[in-house]
């Protein structure tokens, strides 16, 4: 089971668990998958606007569809200092 199906209450997960009427993001209405919740949603973009642009662009361009594979790429390519900034930003976004 993909990591997001266990820990991130996205619209698709909540809908699958009969906790939401549809799979859309409750904030913006877009299809709500793990990457949308973490990076693409307008609320997440507000959090990421506080971060260095190079880090945000890197995160947006990692093309892995699977959450674990995406996280693996991020962990293997970002310097420790930048990875720490990403983890802190995830905390700020409430995910």
PDB file of N, CA and C in Angstrom:
ATOM      1  N   UNK A   1       0.841  -1.180   0.000  1.00  0.00           N
ATOM      2  CA  UNK A   1       0.000   0.000   0.000  1.00  0.00           C
ATOM      3  C   UNK A   1       0.885   1.242   0.000  1.00  0.00           C
ATOM      4  N   UNK A   2       0.545   2.195  -0.817  1.00  0.00           N
ATOM      5  CA  UNK A   2       1.332   3.419  -0.936  1.00  0.00           C
ATOM      6  C   UNK A   2       1.297   4.203   0.368  1.00  0.00           C
ATOM      7  N   UNK A   3       2.403   4.852   0.675  1.00  0.00           N
ATOM      8  CA  UNK A   3       2.536   5.596   1.934  1.00  0.00           C
ATOM      9  C   UNK A   3       1.419   6.618   2.120  1.00  0.00           C
ATOM     10  N   UNK A   4       1.007   7.280   1.049  1.00  0.00           N
ATOM     11  CA  UNK A   4      -0.035   8.297   1.191  1.00  0.00           C
ATOM     12  C   UNK A   4      -1.371   7.687   1.583  1.00  0.00           C
ATOM     13  N   UNK A   5      -1.603   6.448   1.231  1.00  0.00           N
ATOM     14  CA  UNK A   5      -2.856   5.812   1.603  1.00  0.00           C
ATOM     15  C   UNK A   5      -2.919   5.519   3.093  1.00  0.00           C
ATOM     16  N   UNK A   6      -1.802   5.541   3.757  1.00  0.00           N
ATOM     17  CA  UNK A   6      -1.765   5.271   5.183  1.00  0.00           C
ATOM     18  C   UNK A   6      -1.788   6.547   6.018  1.00  0.00           C
ATOM     19  N   UNK A   7      -1.129   7.599   5.548  1.00  0.00           N
ATOM     20  CA  UNK A   7      -0.863   8.733   6.428  1.00  0.00           C
ATOM     21  C   UNK A   7      -1.429  10.074   5.991  1.00  0.00           C
ATOM     22  N   UNK A   8      -1.614  10.314   4.729  1.00  0.00           N
ATOM     23  CA  UNK A   8      -2.067  11.628   4.272  1.00  0.00           C
ATOM     24  C   UNK A   8      -3.553  11.548   3.920  1.00  0.00           C
ATOM     25  N   UNK A   9      -4.411  12.243   4.669  1.00  0.00           N
ATOM     26  CA  UNK A   9      -5.854  12.160   4.420  1.00  0.00           C
ATOM     27  C   UNK A   9      -6.286  13.001   3.221  1.00  0.00           C
ATOM     28  N   UNK A  10      -5.852  12.604   2.049  1.00  0.00           N
ATOM     29  CA  UNK A  10      -6.202  13.325   0.827  1.00  0.00           C
ATOM     30  C   UNK A  10      -7.644  13.017   0.447  1.00  0.00           C
ATOM     31  N   UNK A  11      -8.174  13.780  -0.497  1.00  0.00           N
ATOM     32  CA  UNK A  11      -9.545  13.571  -0.942  1.00  0.00           C
ATOM     33  C   UNK A  11      -9.795  12.182  -1.466  1.00  0.00           C
ATOM     34  N   UNK A  12      -8.833  11.636  -2.222  1.00  0.00           N
ATOM     35  CA  UNK A  12      -9.036  10.291  -2.752  1.00  0.00           C
ATOM     36  C   UNK A  12      -9.061   9.247  -1.640  1.00  0.00           C
ATOM     37  N   UNK A  13      -8.244   9.422  -0.619  1.00  0.00           N
ATOM     38  CA  UNK A  13      -8.228   8.491   0.516  1.00  0.00           C
ATOM     39  C   UNK A  13      -9.521   8.609   1.313  1.00  0.00           C
ATOM     40  N   UNK A  14      -9.927   9.828   1.621  1.00  0.00           N
ATOM     41  CA  UNK A  14     -11.161  10.032   2.390  1.00  0.00           C
ATOM     42  C   UNK A  14     -12.378   9.506   1.630  1.00  0.00           C
ATOM     43  N   UNK A  15     -12.404   9.723   0.321  1.00  0.00           N
ATOM     44  CA  UNK A  15     -13.516   9.215  -0.489  1.00  0.00           C
ATOM     45  C   UNK A  15     -13.525   7.688  -0.471  1.00  0.00           C
ATOM     46  N   UNK A  16     -12.366   7.085  -0.606  1.00  0.00           N
ATOM     47  CA  UNK A  16     -12.244   5.623  -0.578  1.00  0.00           C
ATOM     48  C   UNK A  16     -12.745   5.063   0.754  1.00  0.00           C
ATOM     49  N   UNK A  17     -12.536   5.801   1.837  1.00  0.00           N
ATOM     50  CA  UNK A  17     -12.968   5.367   3.174  1.00  0.00           C
ATOM     51  C   UNK A  17     -14.386   5.845   3.514  1.00  0.00           C
ATOM     52  N   UNK A  18     -15.104   6.350   2.510  1.00  0.00           N
ATOM     53  CA  UNK A  18     -16.467   6.873   2.695  1.00  0.00           C
ATOM     54  C   UNK A  18     -16.517   8.007   3.717  1.00  0.00           C
ATOM     55  N   UNK A  19     -15.471   8.824   3.743  1.00  0.00           N
ATOM     56  CA  UNK A  19     -15.416   9.959   4.657  1.00  0.00           C
ATOM     57  C   UNK A  19     -15.591  11.283   3.917  1.00  0.00           C
ATOM     58  N   UNK A  20     -15.701  11.220   2.593  1.00  0.00           N
ATOM     59  CA  UNK A  20     -15.884  12.423   1.774  1.00  0.00           C
ATOM     60  C   UNK A  20     -16.770  12.072   0.586  1.00  0.00           C
ATOM     61  N   UNK A  21     -17.579  13.013   0.122  1.00  0.00           N
ATOM     62  CA  UNK A  21     -18.498  12.722  -0.984  1.00  0.00           C
ATOM     63  C   UNK A  21     -17.813  12.577  -2.343  1.00  0.00           C
ATOM     64  N   UNK A  22     -16.606  13.129  -2.484  1.00  0.00           N
ATOM     65  CA  UNK A  22     -15.888  13.002  -3.752  1.00  0.00           C
ATOM     66  C   UNK A  22     -14.382  13.008  -3.487  1.00  0.00           C
ATOM     67  N   UNK A  23     -13.602  12.885  -4.565  1.00  0.00           N
ATOM     68  CA  UNK A  23     -12.145  12.800  -4.438  1.00  0.00           C
ATOM     69  C   UNK A  23     -11.455  14.154  -4.526  1.00  0.00           C
ATOM     70  N   UNK A  24     -12.221  15.220  -4.591  1.00  0.00           N
ATOM     71  CA  UNK A  24     -11.653  16.548  -4.754  1.00  0.00           C
ATOM     72  C   UNK A  24     -11.078  17.123  -3.472  1.00  0.00           C
ATOM     73  N   UNK A  25     -10.141  18.034  -3.641  1.00  0.00           N
ATOM     74  CA  UNK A  25      -9.541  18.752  -2.521  1.00  0.00           C
ATOM     75  C   UNK A  25     -10.628  19.597  -1.846  1.00  0.00           C
ATOM     76  N   UNK A  26     -10.708  19.526  -0.540  1.00  0.00           N
ATOM     77  CA  UNK A  26     -11.736  20.285   0.179  1.00  0.00           C
ATOM     78  C   UNK A  26     -11.456  21.790   0.172  1.00  0.00           C
ATOM     79  N   UNK A  27     -10.238  22.168  -0.191  1.00  0.00           N
ATOM     80  CA  UNK A  27      -9.877  23.584  -0.204  1.00  0.00           C
ATOM     81  C   UNK A  27     -10.046  24.237  -1.564  1.00  0.00           C
ATOM     82  N   UNK A  28      -9.687  23.496  -2.640  1.00  0.00           N
ATOM     83  CA  UNK A  28      -9.723  24.125  -3.967  1.00  0.00           C
ATOM     84  C   UNK A  28     -10.548  23.357  -5.003  1.00  0.00           C
ATOM     85  N   UNK A  29     -10.954  22.121  -4.685  1.00  0.00           N
ATOM     86  CA  UNK A  29     -11.784  21.348  -5.598  1.00  0.00           C
ATOM     87  C   UNK A  29     -11.037  20.536  -6.635  1.00  0.00           C
ATOM     88  N   UNK A  30      -9.740  20.761  -6.770  1.00  0.00           N
ATOM     89  CA  UNK A  30      -8.941  19.995  -7.730  1.00  0.00           C
ATOM     90  C   UNK A  30      -8.841  18.535  -7.278  1.00  0.00           C
ATOM     91  N   UNK A  31      -8.536  17.607  -8.213  1.00  0.00           N
ATOM     92  CA  UNK A  31      -8.324  16.215  -7.807  1.00  0.00           C
ATOM     93  C   UNK A  31      -7.244  16.158  -6.726  1.00  0.00           C
ATOM     94  N   UNK A  32      -7.568  15.528  -5.613  1.00  0.00           N
ATOM     95  CA  UNK A  32      -6.702  15.567  -4.441  1.00  0.00           C
ATOM     96  C   UNK A  32      -5.945  14.257  -4.248  1.00  0.00           C
ATOM     97  N   UNK A  33      -4.734  14.240  -4.730  1.00  0.00           N
ATOM     98  CA  UNK A  33      -3.825  13.118  -4.521  1.00  0.00           C
ATOM     99  C   UNK A  33      -2.709  13.595  -3.607  1.00  0.00           C
ATOM    100  N   UNK A  34      -1.810  12.727  -3.213  1.00  0.00           N
ATOM    101  CA  UNK A  34      -0.753  13.077  -2.251  1.00  0.00           C
ATOM    102  C   UNK A  34       0.085  14.257  -2.727  1.00  0.00           C
ATOM    103  N   UNK A  35       0.456  14.290  -4.010  1.00  0.00           N
ATOM    104  CA  UNK A  35       1.318  15.367  -4.498  1.00  0.00           C
ATOM    105  C   UNK A  35       0.567  16.703  -4.506  1.00  0.00           C
ATOM    106  N   UNK A  36      -0.719  16.651  -4.805  1.00  0.00           N
ATOM    107  CA  UNK A  36      -1.519  17.871  -4.762  1.00  0.00           C
ATOM    108  C   UNK A  36      -1.519  18.443  -3.344  1.00  0.00           C
ATOM    109  N   UNK A  37      -1.754  17.581  -2.359  1.00  0.00           N
ATOM    110  CA  UNK A  37      -1.812  18.035  -0.969  1.00  0.00           C
ATOM    111  C   UNK A  37      -0.488  18.604  -0.487  1.00  0.00           C
ATOM    112  N   UNK A  38       0.606  17.987  -0.899  1.00  0.00           N
ATOM    113  CA  UNK A  38       1.921  18.410  -0.417  1.00  0.00           C
ATOM    114  C   UNK A  38       2.515  19.599  -1.153  1.00  0.00           C
ATOM    115  N   UNK A  39       2.226  19.737  -2.441  1.00  0.00           N
ATOM    116  CA  UNK A  39       2.947  20.733  -3.243  1.00  0.00           C
ATOM    117  C   UNK A  39       2.048  21.608  -4.110  1.00  0.00           C
ATOM    118  N   UNK A  40       1.016  21.029  -4.708  1.00  0.00           N
ATOM    119  CA  UNK A  40       0.301  21.719  -5.777  1.00  0.00           C
ATOM    120  C   UNK A  40      -0.888  22.573  -5.341  1.00  0.00           C
ATOM    121  N   UNK A  41      -1.511  22.249  -4.216  1.00  0.00           N
ATOM    122  CA  UNK A  41      -2.689  22.992  -3.768  1.00  0.00           C
ATOM    123  C   UNK A  41      -2.311  24.443  -3.452  1.00  0.00           C
ATOM    124  N   UNK A  42      -3.254  25.341  -3.628  1.00  0.00           N
ATOM    125  CA  UNK A  42      -2.987  26.756  -3.338  1.00  0.00           C
ATOM    126  C   UNK A  42      -2.525  26.972  -1.902  1.00  0.00           C
ATOM    127  N   UNK A  43      -3.084  26.219  -0.964  1.00  0.00           N
ATOM    128  CA  UNK A  43      -2.666  26.358   0.433  1.00  0.00           C
ATOM    129  C   UNK A  43      -1.218  25.903   0.590  1.00  0.00           C
ATOM    130  N   UNK A  44      -0.866  24.785  -0.030  1.00  0.00           N
ATOM    131  CA  UNK A  44       0.523  24.305   0.022  1.00  0.00           C
ATOM    132  C   UNK A  44       1.459  25.301  -0.653  1.00  0.00           C
ATOM    133  N   UNK A  45       1.013  25.896  -1.738  1.00  0.00           N
ATOM    134  CA  UNK A  45       1.847  26.881  -2.439  1.00  0.00           C
ATOM    135  C   UNK A  45       2.153  28.078  -1.543  1.00  0.00           C
ATOM    136  N   UNK A  46       1.216  28.442  -0.693  1.00  0.00           N
ATOM    137  CA  UNK A  46       1.470  29.541   0.254  1.00  0.00           C
ATOM    138  C   UNK A  46       2.598  29.179   1.205  1.00  0.00           C
ATOM    139  N   UNK A  47       2.592  27.954   1.684  1.00  0.00           N
ATOM    140  CA  UNK A  47       3.667  27.490   2.570  1.00  0.00           C
ATOM    141  C   UNK A  47       4.981  27.456   1.810  1.00  0.00           C
ATOM    142  N   UNK A  48       4.972  26.911   0.603  1.00  0.00           N
ATOM    143  CA  UNK A  48       6.204  26.789  -0.177  1.00  0.00           C
ATOM    144  C   UNK A  48       6.723  28.140  -0.646  1.00  0.00           C
ATOM    145  N   UNK A  49       5.867  29.157  -0.680  1.00  0.00           N
ATOM    146  CA  UNK A  49       6.340  30.486  -1.091  1.00  0.00           C
ATOM    147  C   UNK A  49       7.347  31.050  -0.093  1.00  0.00           C
ATOM    148  N   UNK A  50       7.373  30.492   1.109  1.00  0.00           N
ATOM    149  CA  UNK A  50       8.337  30.910   2.129  1.00  0.00           C
ATOM    150  C   UNK A  50       9.694  30.238   1.952  1.00  0.00           C
ATOM    151  N   UNK A  51       9.755  29.274   1.059  1.00  0.00           N
ATOM    152  CA  UNK A  51      10.970  28.474   0.872  1.00  0.00           C
ATOM    153  C   UNK A  51      11.760  28.959  -0.337  1.00  0.00           C
ATOM    154  N   UNK A  52      13.029  28.567  -0.386  1.00  0.00           N
ATOM    155  CA  UNK A  52      13.882  28.938  -1.521  1.00  0.00           C
ATOM    156  C   UNK A  52      13.325  28.359  -2.821  1.00  0.00           C
ATOM    157  N   UNK A  53      13.319  29.171  -3.852  1.00  0.00           N
ATOM    158  CA  UNK A  53      12.725  28.804  -5.137  1.00  0.00           C
ATOM    159  C   UNK A  53      13.370  27.560  -5.750  1.00  0.00           C
ATOM    160  N   UNK A  54      14.682  27.388  -5.583  1.00  0.00           N
ATOM    161  CA  UNK A  54      15.367  26.229  -6.172  1.00  0.00           C
ATOM    162  C   UNK A  54      14.838  24.920  -5.575  1.00  0.00           C
ATOM    163  N   UNK A  55      14.566  24.928  -4.279  1.00  0.00           N
ATOM    164  CA  UNK A  55      14.054  23.726  -3.621  1.00  0.00           C
ATOM    165  C   UNK A  55      12.648  23.415  -4.131  1.00  0.00           C
ATOM    166  N   UNK A  56      11.807  24.428  -4.192  1.00  0.00           N
ATOM    167  CA  UNK A  56      10.428  24.239  -4.635  1.00  0.00           C
ATOM    168  C   UNK A  56      10.389  23.743  -6.075  1.00  0.00           C
ATOM    169  N   UNK A  57      11.193  24.328  -6.938  1.00  0.00           N
ATOM    170  CA  UNK A  57      11.230  23.888  -8.336  1.00  0.00           C
ATOM    171  C   UNK A  57      11.703  22.442  -8.443  1.00  0.00           C
ATOM    172  N   UNK A  58      12.688  22.070  -7.648  1.00  0.00           N
ATOM    173  CA  UNK A  58      13.145  20.682  -7.650  1.00  0.00           C
ATOM    174  C   UNK A  58      12.006  19.745  -7.251  1.00  0.00           C
ATOM    175  N   UNK A  59      11.305  20.070  -6.168  1.00  0.00           N
ATOM    176  CA  UNK A  59      10.212  19.222  -5.695  1.00  0.00           C
ATOM    177  C   UNK A  59       9.106  19.095  -6.737  1.00  0.00           C
ATOM    178  N   UNK A  60       8.782  20.172  -7.398  1.00  0.00           N
ATOM    179  CA  UNK A  60       7.725  20.150  -8.416  1.00  0.00           C
ATOM    180  C   UNK A  60       8.109  19.320  -9.631  1.00  0.00           C
ATOM    181  N   UNK A  61       9.394  19.269  -9.933  1.00  0.00           N
ATOM    182  CA  UNK A  61       9.831  18.578 -11.141  1.00  0.00           C
ATOM    183  C   UNK A  61      10.208  17.117 -10.934  1.00  0.00           C
ATOM    184  N   UNK A  62      10.178  16.638  -9.702  1.00  0.00           N
ATOM    185  CA  UNK A  62      10.383  15.207  -9.482  1.00  0.00           C
ATOM    186  C   UNK A  62       9.135  14.520 -10.010  1.00  0.00           C
ATOM    187  N   UNK A  63       9.310  13.680 -11.008  1.00  0.00           N
ATOM    188  CA  UNK A  63       8.162  13.155 -11.749  1.00  0.00           C
ATOM    189  C   UNK A  63       7.638  11.808 -11.262  1.00  0.00           C
ATOM    190  N   UNK A  64       8.136  11.314 -10.161  1.00  0.00           N
ATOM    191  CA  UNK A  64       7.667  10.027  -9.654  1.00  0.00           C
ATOM    192  C   UNK A  64       6.195  10.117  -9.271  1.00  0.00           C
ATOM    193  N   UNK A  65       5.417   9.134  -9.658  1.00  0.00           N
ATOM    194  CA  UNK A  65       3.993   9.105  -9.337  1.00  0.00           C
ATOM    195  C   UNK A  65       3.773   8.477  -7.965  1.00  0.00           C
ATOM    196  N   UNK A  66       4.552   7.479  -7.658  1.00  0.00           N
ATOM    197  CA  UNK A  66       4.462   6.792  -6.372  1.00  0.00           C
ATOM    198  C   UNK A  66       5.088   7.656  -5.277  1.00  0.00           C
ATOM    199  N   UNK A  67       4.399   7.811  -4.159  1.00  0.00           N
ATOM    200  CA  UNK A  67       4.872   8.680  -3.077  1.00  0.00           C
ATOM    201  C   UNK A  67       6.215   8.223  -2.518  1.00  0.00           C
ATOM    202  N   UNK A  68       6.389   6.927  -2.338  1.00  0.00           N
ATOM    203  CA  UNK A  68       7.659   6.423  -1.795  1.00  0.00           C
ATOM    204  C   UNK A  68       8.811   6.675  -2.760  1.00  0.00           C
ATOM    205  N   UNK A  69       8.568   6.458  -4.038  1.00  0.00           N
ATOM    206  CA  UNK A  69       9.606   6.706  -5.042  1.00  0.00           C
ATOM    207  C   UNK A  69       9.945   8.187  -5.104  1.00  0.00           C
ATOM    208  N   UNK A  70       8.928   9.036  -5.023  1.00  0.00           N
ATOM    209  CA  UNK A  70       9.138  10.484  -5.030  1.00  0.00           C
ATOM    210  C   UNK A  70       9.998  10.896  -3.838  1.00  0.00           C
ATOM    211  N   UNK A  71       9.635  10.401  -2.665  1.00  0.00           N
ATOM    212  CA  UNK A  71      10.380  10.722  -1.456  1.00  0.00           C
ATOM    213  C   UNK A  71      11.812  10.207  -1.527  1.00  0.00           C
ATOM    214  N   UNK A  72      12.003   9.043  -2.118  1.00  0.00           N
ATOM    215  CA  UNK A  72      13.344   8.487  -2.277  1.00  0.00           C
ATOM    216  C   UNK A  72      14.213   9.384  -3.156  1.00  0.00           C
ATOM    217  N   UNK A  73      13.644   9.863  -4.258  1.00  0.00           N
ATOM    218  CA  UNK A  73      14.380  10.771  -5.145  1.00  0.00           C
ATOM    219  C   UNK A  73      14.743  12.048  -4.396  1.00  0.00           C
ATOM    220  N   UNK A  74      13.782  12.592  -3.674  1.00  0.00           N
ATOM    221  CA  UNK A  74      14.021  13.829  -2.921  1.00  0.00           C
ATOM    222  C   UNK A  74      15.141  13.610  -1.902  1.00  0.00           C
ATOM    223  N   UNK A  75      15.061  12.515  -1.158  1.00  0.00           N
ATOM    224  CA  UNK A  75      16.056  12.247  -0.117  1.00  0.00           C
ATOM    225  C   UNK A  75      17.445  11.991  -0.695  1.00  0.00           C
ATOM    226  N   UNK A  76      17.503  11.379  -1.856  1.00  0.00           N
ATOM    227  CA  UNK A  76      18.792  11.050  -2.464  1.00  0.00           C
ATOM    228  C   UNK A  76      19.438  12.207  -3.214  1.00  0.00           C
ATOM    229  N   UNK A  77      18.667  13.225  -3.563  1.00  0.00           N
ATOM    230  CA  UNK A  77      19.219  14.307  -4.374  1.00  0.00           C
ATOM    231  C   UNK A  77      19.382  15.639  -3.660  1.00  0.00           C
ATOM    232  N   UNK A  78      18.631  15.862  -2.608  1.00  0.00           N
ATOM    233  CA  UNK A  78      18.770  17.132  -1.896  1.00  0.00           C
ATOM    234  C   UNK A  78      19.877  17.045  -0.852  1.00  0.00           C
ATOM    235  N   UNK A  79      20.674  18.080  -0.731  1.00  0.00           N
ATOM    236  CA  UNK A  79      21.646  18.132   0.367  1.00  0.00           C
ATOM    237  C   UNK A  79      20.895  18.095   1.708  1.00  0.00           C
ATOM    238  N   UNK A  80      21.547  17.623   2.737  1.00  0.00           N
ATOM    239  CA  UNK A  80      20.925  17.465   4.055  1.00  0.00           C
ATOM    240  C   UNK A  80      20.267  18.759   4.530  1.00  0.00           C
ATOM    241  N   UNK A  81      20.937  19.864   4.348  1.00  0.00           N
ATOM    242  CA  UNK A  81      20.397  21.165   4.771  1.00  0.00           C
ATOM    243  C   UNK A  81      19.064  21.455   4.076  1.00  0.00           C
ATOM    244  N   UNK A  82      18.992  21.214   2.773  1.00  0.00           N
ATOM    245  CA  UNK A  82      17.757  21.463   2.021  1.00  0.00           C
ATOM    246  C   UNK A  82      16.675  20.451   2.377  1.00  0.00           C
ATOM    247  N   UNK A  83      17.074  19.210   2.596  1.00  0.00           N
ATOM    248  CA  UNK A  83      16.113  18.183   2.990  1.00  0.00           C
ATOM    249  C   UNK A  83      15.481  18.539   4.339  1.00  0.00           C
ATOM    250  N   UNK A  84      16.276  19.053   5.241  1.00  0.00           N
ATOM    251  CA  UNK A  84      15.758  19.495   6.535  1.00  0.00           C
ATOM    252  C   UNK A  84      14.735  20.611   6.341  1.00  0.00           C
ATOM    253  N   UNK A  85      15.004  21.527   5.435  1.00  0.00           N
ATOM    254  CA  UNK A  85      14.068  22.622   5.149  1.00  0.00           C
ATOM    255  C   UNK A  85      12.748  22.077   4.600  1.00  0.00           C
ATOM    256  N   UNK A  86      12.828  21.050   3.762  1.00  0.00           N
ATOM    257  CA  UNK A  86      11.629  20.431   3.189  1.00  0.00           C
ATOM    258  C   UNK A  86      10.796  19.779   4.286  1.00  0.00           C
ATOM    259  N   UNK A  87      11.436  19.046   5.170  1.00  0.00           N
ATOM    260  CA  UNK A  87      10.715  18.386   6.264  1.00  0.00           C
ATOM    261  C   UNK A  87      10.021  19.424   7.151  1.00  0.00           C
ATOM    262  N   UNK A  88      10.711  20.504   7.457  1.00  0.00           N
ATOM    263  CA  UNK A  88      10.111  21.565   8.272  1.00  0.00           C
ATOM    264  C   UNK A  88       8.927  22.191   7.531  1.00  0.00           C
ATOM    265  N   UNK A  89       9.066  22.396   6.231  1.00  0.00           N
ATOM    266  CA  UNK A  89       7.968  22.969   5.450  1.00  0.00           C
ATOM    267  C   UNK A  89       6.759  22.024   5.421  1.00  0.00           C
ATOM    268  N   UNK A  90       6.996  20.722   5.335  1.00  0.00           N
ATOM    269  CA  UNK A  90       5.893  19.766   5.405  1.00  0.00           C
ATOM    270  C   UNK A  90       5.153  19.928   6.723  1.00  0.00           C
ATOM    271  N   UNK A  91       5.889  20.132   7.797  1.00  0.00           N
ATOM    272  CA  UNK A  91       5.272  20.347   9.107  1.00  0.00           C
ATOM    273  C   UNK A  91       4.432  21.607   9.144  1.00  0.00           C
ATOM    274  N   UNK A  92       4.928  22.661   8.499  1.00  0.00           N
ATOM    275  CA  UNK A  92       4.185  23.931   8.461  1.00  0.00           C
ATOM    276  C   UNK A  92       2.892  23.792   7.680  1.00  0.00           C
ATOM    277  N   UNK A  93       2.910  22.912   6.662  1.00  0.00           N
ATOM    278  CA  UNK A  93       1.719  22.773   5.827  1.00  0.00           C
ATOM    279  C   UNK A  93       0.647  21.899   6.460  1.00  0.00           C
ATOM    280  N   UNK A  94       0.980  21.289   7.597  1.00  0.00           N
ATOM    281  CA  UNK A  94      -0.016  20.486   8.290  1.00  0.00           C
ATOM    282  C   UNK A  94      -0.160  19.084   7.744  1.00  0.00           C
ATOM    283  N   UNK A  95       0.775  18.659   6.892  1.00  0.00           N
ATOM    284  CA  UNK A  95       0.686  17.310   6.328  1.00  0.00           C
ATOM    285  C   UNK A  95       1.519  16.341   7.112  1.00  0.00           C
TER     286      UNK A  95
END
